[in-house]
Coordinates of C-alpha atoms in Angstrom, one line a residue:
X1 CA -13.7 10.6 7.3
X2 CA -11.5 13.7 7.4
X3 CA -9.7 15.3 4.3
X4 CA -6.9 17.6 4.4
X5 CA -7.7 20.9 2.7
X6 CA -6.4 24.0 4.3
X7 CA -3.0 25.4 3.2
X8 CA -0.1 25.6 5.8
X9 CA 0.9 29.1 6.2
X10 CA 4.3 28.0 8.3
X11 CA 5.1 25.1 6.0
X12 CA 8.9 25.4 5.8
X13 CA 9.0 23.8 2.7
X14 CA 6.2 26.0 1.2
X15 CA 8.8 28.2 -0.8
X16 CA 10.4 25.2 -2.1
X17 CA 6.9 23.7 -4.0
X18 CA 6.8 25.7 -7.0
X19 CA 7.3 22.5 -9.3
X20 CA 10.0 20.0 -7.8
X21 CA 10.7 16.4 -9.1
X22 CA 10.1 14.0 -6.4
X23 CA 13.5 12.6 -6.5
X24 CA 14.8 16.3 -5.8
X25 CA 12.4 16.9 -3.1
X26 CA 13.8 13.7 -1.4
X27 CA 17.4 14.7 -1.5
X28 CA 16.8 18.4 -0.4
X29 CA 14.9 17.4 2.9
X30 CA 16.4 14.2 3.4
X31 CA 18.2 16.1 6.9
X32 CA 14.4 17.4 7.9
X33 CA 13.0 13.4 8.0
X34 CA 11.8 12.9 11.7
X35 CA 12.2 9.4 12.8
X36 CA 9.1 7.2 13.8
X37 CA 10.7 3.9 14.4
X38 CA 14.2 2.2 13.4
X39 CA 12.5 1.8 10.1
X40 CA 10.1 4.6 9.5
X41 CA 10.8 8.5 9.6
X42 CA 8.5 11.2 7.8
X43 CA 8.6 15.0 7.0
X44 CA 5.5 16.9 6.2
X45 CA 5.5 19.8 3.7
X46 CA 1.6 19.6 3.6
X47 CA -0.2 20.8 6.4
X48 CA 1.1 21.7 10.3
X49 CA 1.5 18.3 12.4
X50 CA -0.7 18.4 15.1
X51 CA -0.5 15.3 17.6
X52 CA -4.1 13.9 16.1
X53 CA -2.8 14.5 12.6
X54 CA 0.5 12.7 13.2
X55 CA -1.4 9.8 14.9
X56 CA -3.8 9.3 12.3
X57 CA -1.4 9.7 9.2
X58 CA 1.8 7.9 10.7
X59 CA 1.7 6.8 14.0
X60 CA -1.2 4.2 13.9
X61 CA -1.2 2.9 10.5
X62 CA 2.7 1.9 11.2
X63 CA 2.0 0.5 14.6
X64 CA -0.4 -1.9 12.7
X65 CA 2.1 -3.3 11.1
X66 CA 3.0 -7.0 11.8
X67 CA 6.2 -7.2 13.0
X68 CA 7.7 -9.8 11.3
X69 CA 6.5 -7.8 8.3
X70 CA 8.4 -4.4 9.5
X71 CA 11.6 -6.8 9.6
X72 CA 11.5 -7.4 6.1
X73 CA 11.1 -3.5 4.6
X74 CA 14.1 -1.4 4.2
X75 CA 14.5 2.2 5.5
X76 CA 11.7 4.0 4.5
X77 CA 11.2 7.9 4.5
X78 CA 7.3 8.8 4.3
X79 CA 7.0 12.5 2.7
X80 CA 3.6 14.3 2.9
X81 CA 3.4 17.1 0.3
X82 CA 0.3 19.4 -0.9
X83 CA -0.1 18.0 -4.6
X84 CA 1.7 15.3 -7.0
X85 CA 1.5 16.1 -10.4
X86 CA 2.0 13.2 -13.1
X87 CA 4.2 13.1 -16.2
X88 CA 3.2 11.1 -19.0
X89 CA 4.7 7.3 -18.9
X90 CA 7.6 6.4 -21.1
X91 CA 6.1 3.9 -23.6
X92 CA 4.7 0.3 -23.3
X93 CA 7.9 -1.1 -21.3
X94 CA 6.9 1.1 -18.6
X95 CA 3.3 0.6 -18.2
X96 CA 4.0 -3.5 -18.2
X97 CA 6.0 -2.6 -15.3
X98 CA 3.2 -0.6 -13.4
X99 CA 0.8 -3.9 -14.1
X100 CA 3.0 -5.9 -12.5
X101 CA 3.6 -3.6 -9.6
X102 CA 7.3 -2.6 -10.0
X103 CA 8.8 -0.4 -7.1
X104 CA 8.7 3.0 -8.6
X105 CA 5.4 2.9 -10.6
X106 CA 5.7 6.6 -12.5
X107 CA 8.3 8.6 -14.6
X108 CA 9.1 12.1 -13.3
X109 CA 6.4 12.9 -10.7
X110 CA 6.4 16.3 -9.6
X111 CA 5.9 17.9 -6.0
X112 CA 3.7 21.2 -6.5
X113 CA 1.8 23.7 -4.3
X114 CA -1.2 23.9 -6.3
X115 CA -3.7 21.4 -7.5
X116 CA -3.2 19.9 -11.1
X117 CA -5.4 19.5 -13.5
X118 CA -7.4 16.3 -13.1
X119 CA -5.7 14.4 -15.9
X120 CA -2.2 15.1 -14.1
X121 CA -3.0 14.6 -10.5
X122 CA -1.5 11.9 -8.8
X123 CA -1.8 10.6 -5.1
X124 CA 1.3 8.7 -4.8
X125 CA 4.9 8.3 -5.8
X126 CA 7.9 6.9 -4.8
X127 CA 11.7 7.0 -5.5
X128 CA 14.4 4.5 -3.9
X129 CA 18.2 5.5 -3.3
X130 CA 20.7 3.2 -2.1
X131 CA 20.0 2.4 1.6
X132 CA 16.4 4.1 1.5
X133 CA 13.1 4.0 -0.1
X134 CA 10.9 7.1 0.0
X135 CA 7.5 6.9 -0.2
X136 CA 5.7 10.4 -1.0
X137 CA 2.2 10.9 -0.6
X138 CA -0.4 14.1 -1.5
X139 CA -2.5 14.9 1.3
X140 CA -5.1 17.8 -0.2
X141 CA -7.9 16.4 -1.0
X142 CA -7.5 13.1 -0.2
X143 CA -9.3 11.4 2.6
X144 CA -7.8 9.4 5.4
X145 CA -9.0 6.0 4.5
X146 CA -7.5 6.7 0.8
X147 CA -4.1 7.3 2.2
X148 CA -3.9 4.4 4.4
X149 CA -4.8 2.4 1.3
X150 CA -2.0 3.7 -1.0
X151 CA 0.3 3.6 2.2
X152 CA -0.4 0.2 2.8
X153 CA -0.4 -0.8 -1.3
X154 CA 3.2 0.9 -1.4
X155 CA 4.7 -1.3 1.7
X156 CA 2.7 -4.6 0.4
X157 CA 4.9 -3.9 -3.2
X158 CA 8.0 -3.8 -1.4
X159 CA 7.0 -7.1 0.4
X160 CA 6.3 -8.7 -2.6
X161 CA 10.1 -7.6 -3.9
X162 CA 11.7 -9.5 -0.9
X163 CA 8.9 -12.2 0.3
X164 CA 10.3 -15.3 1.6
X165 CA 10.3 -18.7 0.1
X166 CA 8.1 -20.0 2.7
X167 CA 5.5 -17.0 1.9
X168 CA 5.8 -17.3 -2.2
X169 CA 5.2 -20.9 -1.8
X170 CA 2.2 -20.7 0.5
X171 CA 0.8 -18.2 -1.3
X172 CA 1.3 -19.7 -4.6
X173 CA -0.2 -22.9 -3.7
X174 CA -3.2 -21.2 -2.8
X175 CA -3.3 -19.2 -6.4
X176 CA -3.0 -22.6 -8.2
X177 CA -6.2 -24.4 -5.8
X178 CA -8.2 -21.4 -7.1
X179 CA -6.9 -21.5 -10.6
X180 CA -7.4 -25.3 -10.6
X181 CA -10.9 -24.8 -9.1
X182 CA -12.0 -22.0 -11.7
X183 CA -12.7 -19.9 -8.9
X184 CA -13.9 -16.1 -10.0
X185 CA -13.1 -12.6 -8.7
X186 CA -10.0 -11.0 -7.3
X187 CA -9.5 -8.7 -4.5
X188 CA -8.7 -5.4 -6.6
X189 CA -8.6 -4.1 -10.0
X190 CA -5.1 -4.7 -10.7
X191 CA -5.3 -8.5 -9.5
X192 CA -8.5 -8.8 -11.5
X193 CA -6.5 -7.6 -14.7
X194 CA -3.9 -9.7 -14.6
X195 CA -5.9 -12.8 -13.7
X196 CA -8.1 -12.0 -17.1
X197 CA -5.1 -11.5 -18.7
X198 CA -3.5 -15.2 -17.6
X199 CA -7.3 -16.9 -18.4
X200 CA -7.3 -15.3 -22.0
X201 CA -3.7 -15.9 -23.0
X202 CA -2.7 -19.2 -21.1
X203 CA -4.5 -22.4 -21.7
X204 CA -2.7 -24.0 -18.8
X205 CA -3.0 -21.7 -16.1
X206 CA -0.9 -23.4 -13.6
X207 CA 2.3 -23.2 -15.5
X208 CA 5.1 -20.8 -14.3
X209 CA 4.9 -18.1 -17.2
X210 CA 5.7 -14.4 -17.0
X211 CA 1.9 -14.3 -17.0
X212 CA 1.4 -16.5 -14.2
X213 CA 3.9 -14.6 -12.1
X214 CA 2.5 -11.2 -13.0
X215 CA -0.9 -12.5 -11.7
X216 CA 0.6 -14.4 -8.7
X217 CA 2.4 -10.9 -7.7
X218 CA -0.7 -8.2 -8.2
X219 CA -2.8 -10.9 -6.3
X220 CA -0.5 -10.9 -3.5
X221 CA -0.3 -7.0 -3.4
X222 CA -4.2 -6.7 -3.3
X223 CA -4.7 -9.1 -0.8
X224 CA -2.0 -7.9 1.6
X225 CA -2.9 -4.9 0.9
X226 CA -6.2 -5.3 2.2
X227 CA -5.0 -7.5 4.9
X228 CA -2.6 -4.2 6.4
X229 CA -5.8 -2.2 6.0
X230 CA -7.8 -4.2 7.9
X231 CA -5.6 -4.7 10.9
X232 CA -5.3 -1.0 11.1
X233 CA -9.1 0.1 9.9
X234 CA -12.3 -1.0 10.5
X235 CA -13.3 -1.8 6.8
X236 CA -16.0 -3.3 4.9
X237 CA -15.4 -5.6 2.2
X238 CA -17.1 -4.3 -0.9
X239 CA -18.8 -6.9 -3.0
X240 CA -19.7 -7.0 -6.7
X241 CA -19.5 -9.4 -9.7
X242 CA -15.4 -9.3 -9.8
X243 CA -15.1 -9.8 -6.0
X244 CA -13.2 -13.0 -4.7
X245 CA -15.9 -15.0 -3.1
X246 CA -15.6 -14.8 0.8
X247 CA -14.7 -18.2 1.8
X248 CA -11.4 -18.3 -0.6
X249 CA -10.7 -14.4 0.4
X250 CA -10.6 -15.8 4.2
X251 CA -8.6 -18.6 3.4
X252 CA -5.9 -16.1 1.7
X253 CA -6.2 -13.8 4.8
X254 CA -5.8 -16.7 7.3
X255 CA -2.7 -17.6 5.8
X256 CA -1.1 -13.8 5.5
X257 CA -2.4 -14.0 9.4
X258 CA 0.1 -17.2 9.6
X259 CA 2.7 -15.9 8.0
X260 CA 2.3 -11.9 9.1
X261 CA 0.6 -11.8 12.8
X262 CA -0.6 -8.8 13.4
X263 CA 0.7 -7.1 16.7
X264 CA -0.5 -7.3 20.3
X265 CA -4.0 -5.9 20.7
X266 CA -4.8 -6.0 17.0
X267 CA -7.4 -8.3 15.5
X268 CA -8.1 -9.9 12.0
X269 CA -11.4 -11.2 12.0
X270 CA -14.3 -10.2 14.4
X271 CA -13.6 -13.4 16.0
X272 CA -10.2 -12.0 17.0
X273 CA -11.5 -9.0 18.4
X274 CA -12.4 -10.5 21.8
X275 CA -9.1 -12.0 22.3
X276 CA -7.2 -8.8 20.7
X277 CA -9.2 -6.8 23.4
X278 CA -8.0 -8.9 26.2
X279 CA -4.4 -8.8 25.2
X280 CA -4.7 -4.9 24.9
X281 CA -7.7 -3.2 25.8
X282 CA -8.6 0.1 24.0
X283 CA -6.0 -0.8 21.0
X284 CA -8.0 -3.3 18.6
X285 CA -9.4 -2.8 15.2
X286 CA -11.1 -5.3 13.2
X287 CA -11.3 -6.0 9.2
X288 CA -15.1 -6.7 8.3
X289 CA -16.3 -10.3 7.9
X290 CA -16.0 -11.0 3.9

């Protein structure tokens, strides 16, 4: 698992990275963004982008996105920077929005050249303009797998903002079945916390409410993040007391596979691997069976 740690002596943005807000940085280097596709572009202010780094950090994770999902996304610029410094959140309202997975989670993050102190270090940030969403990732000291996870989580949140009636209805029905059966566990921490909040504060857990909507959204984001990450990379699903039982997780992933089929040559489950390999030899990855 590789980690980017070396400084970039030839970095064209190096002199501009003393301490710049994410929004100012995105505006300043907007004209430097290099197109990757009709949807994605990138600008790197962190390390020299060799062909290997470009492939590992940008080309491979983007190529693994389901075409139907990519079609839902706005224009996205990915900015790769050395470090991000987090600023304090503004009150409880901002924190509630964060738990609900809003598109812009942090207020006033800064792009910096030197490593921030631990309690101010951030790994990802986001800013939205009229016709574009800018995703900013700190690469130094961040493993490739961690970066992939954070990239897919940001994309999953964008999909949750615009998901179709079919996707929303299908996923809501799945969650309601789980709640009616008192299924324990979730995919990740944010959906786990949202589920516990719903169970504690609402007697009829299947009733439409802000608590139910919050949980539904967080659960969808966490599950879609896992699904996308699994298409791109050979990952293992961690087990533990908070983990959703495998048969329920598999049912969710099968639903997402129907809604957002992987690109040709990519697999979701181990049994899909041979079929994907036959379709496009040498291009397959798989999600370890939950």
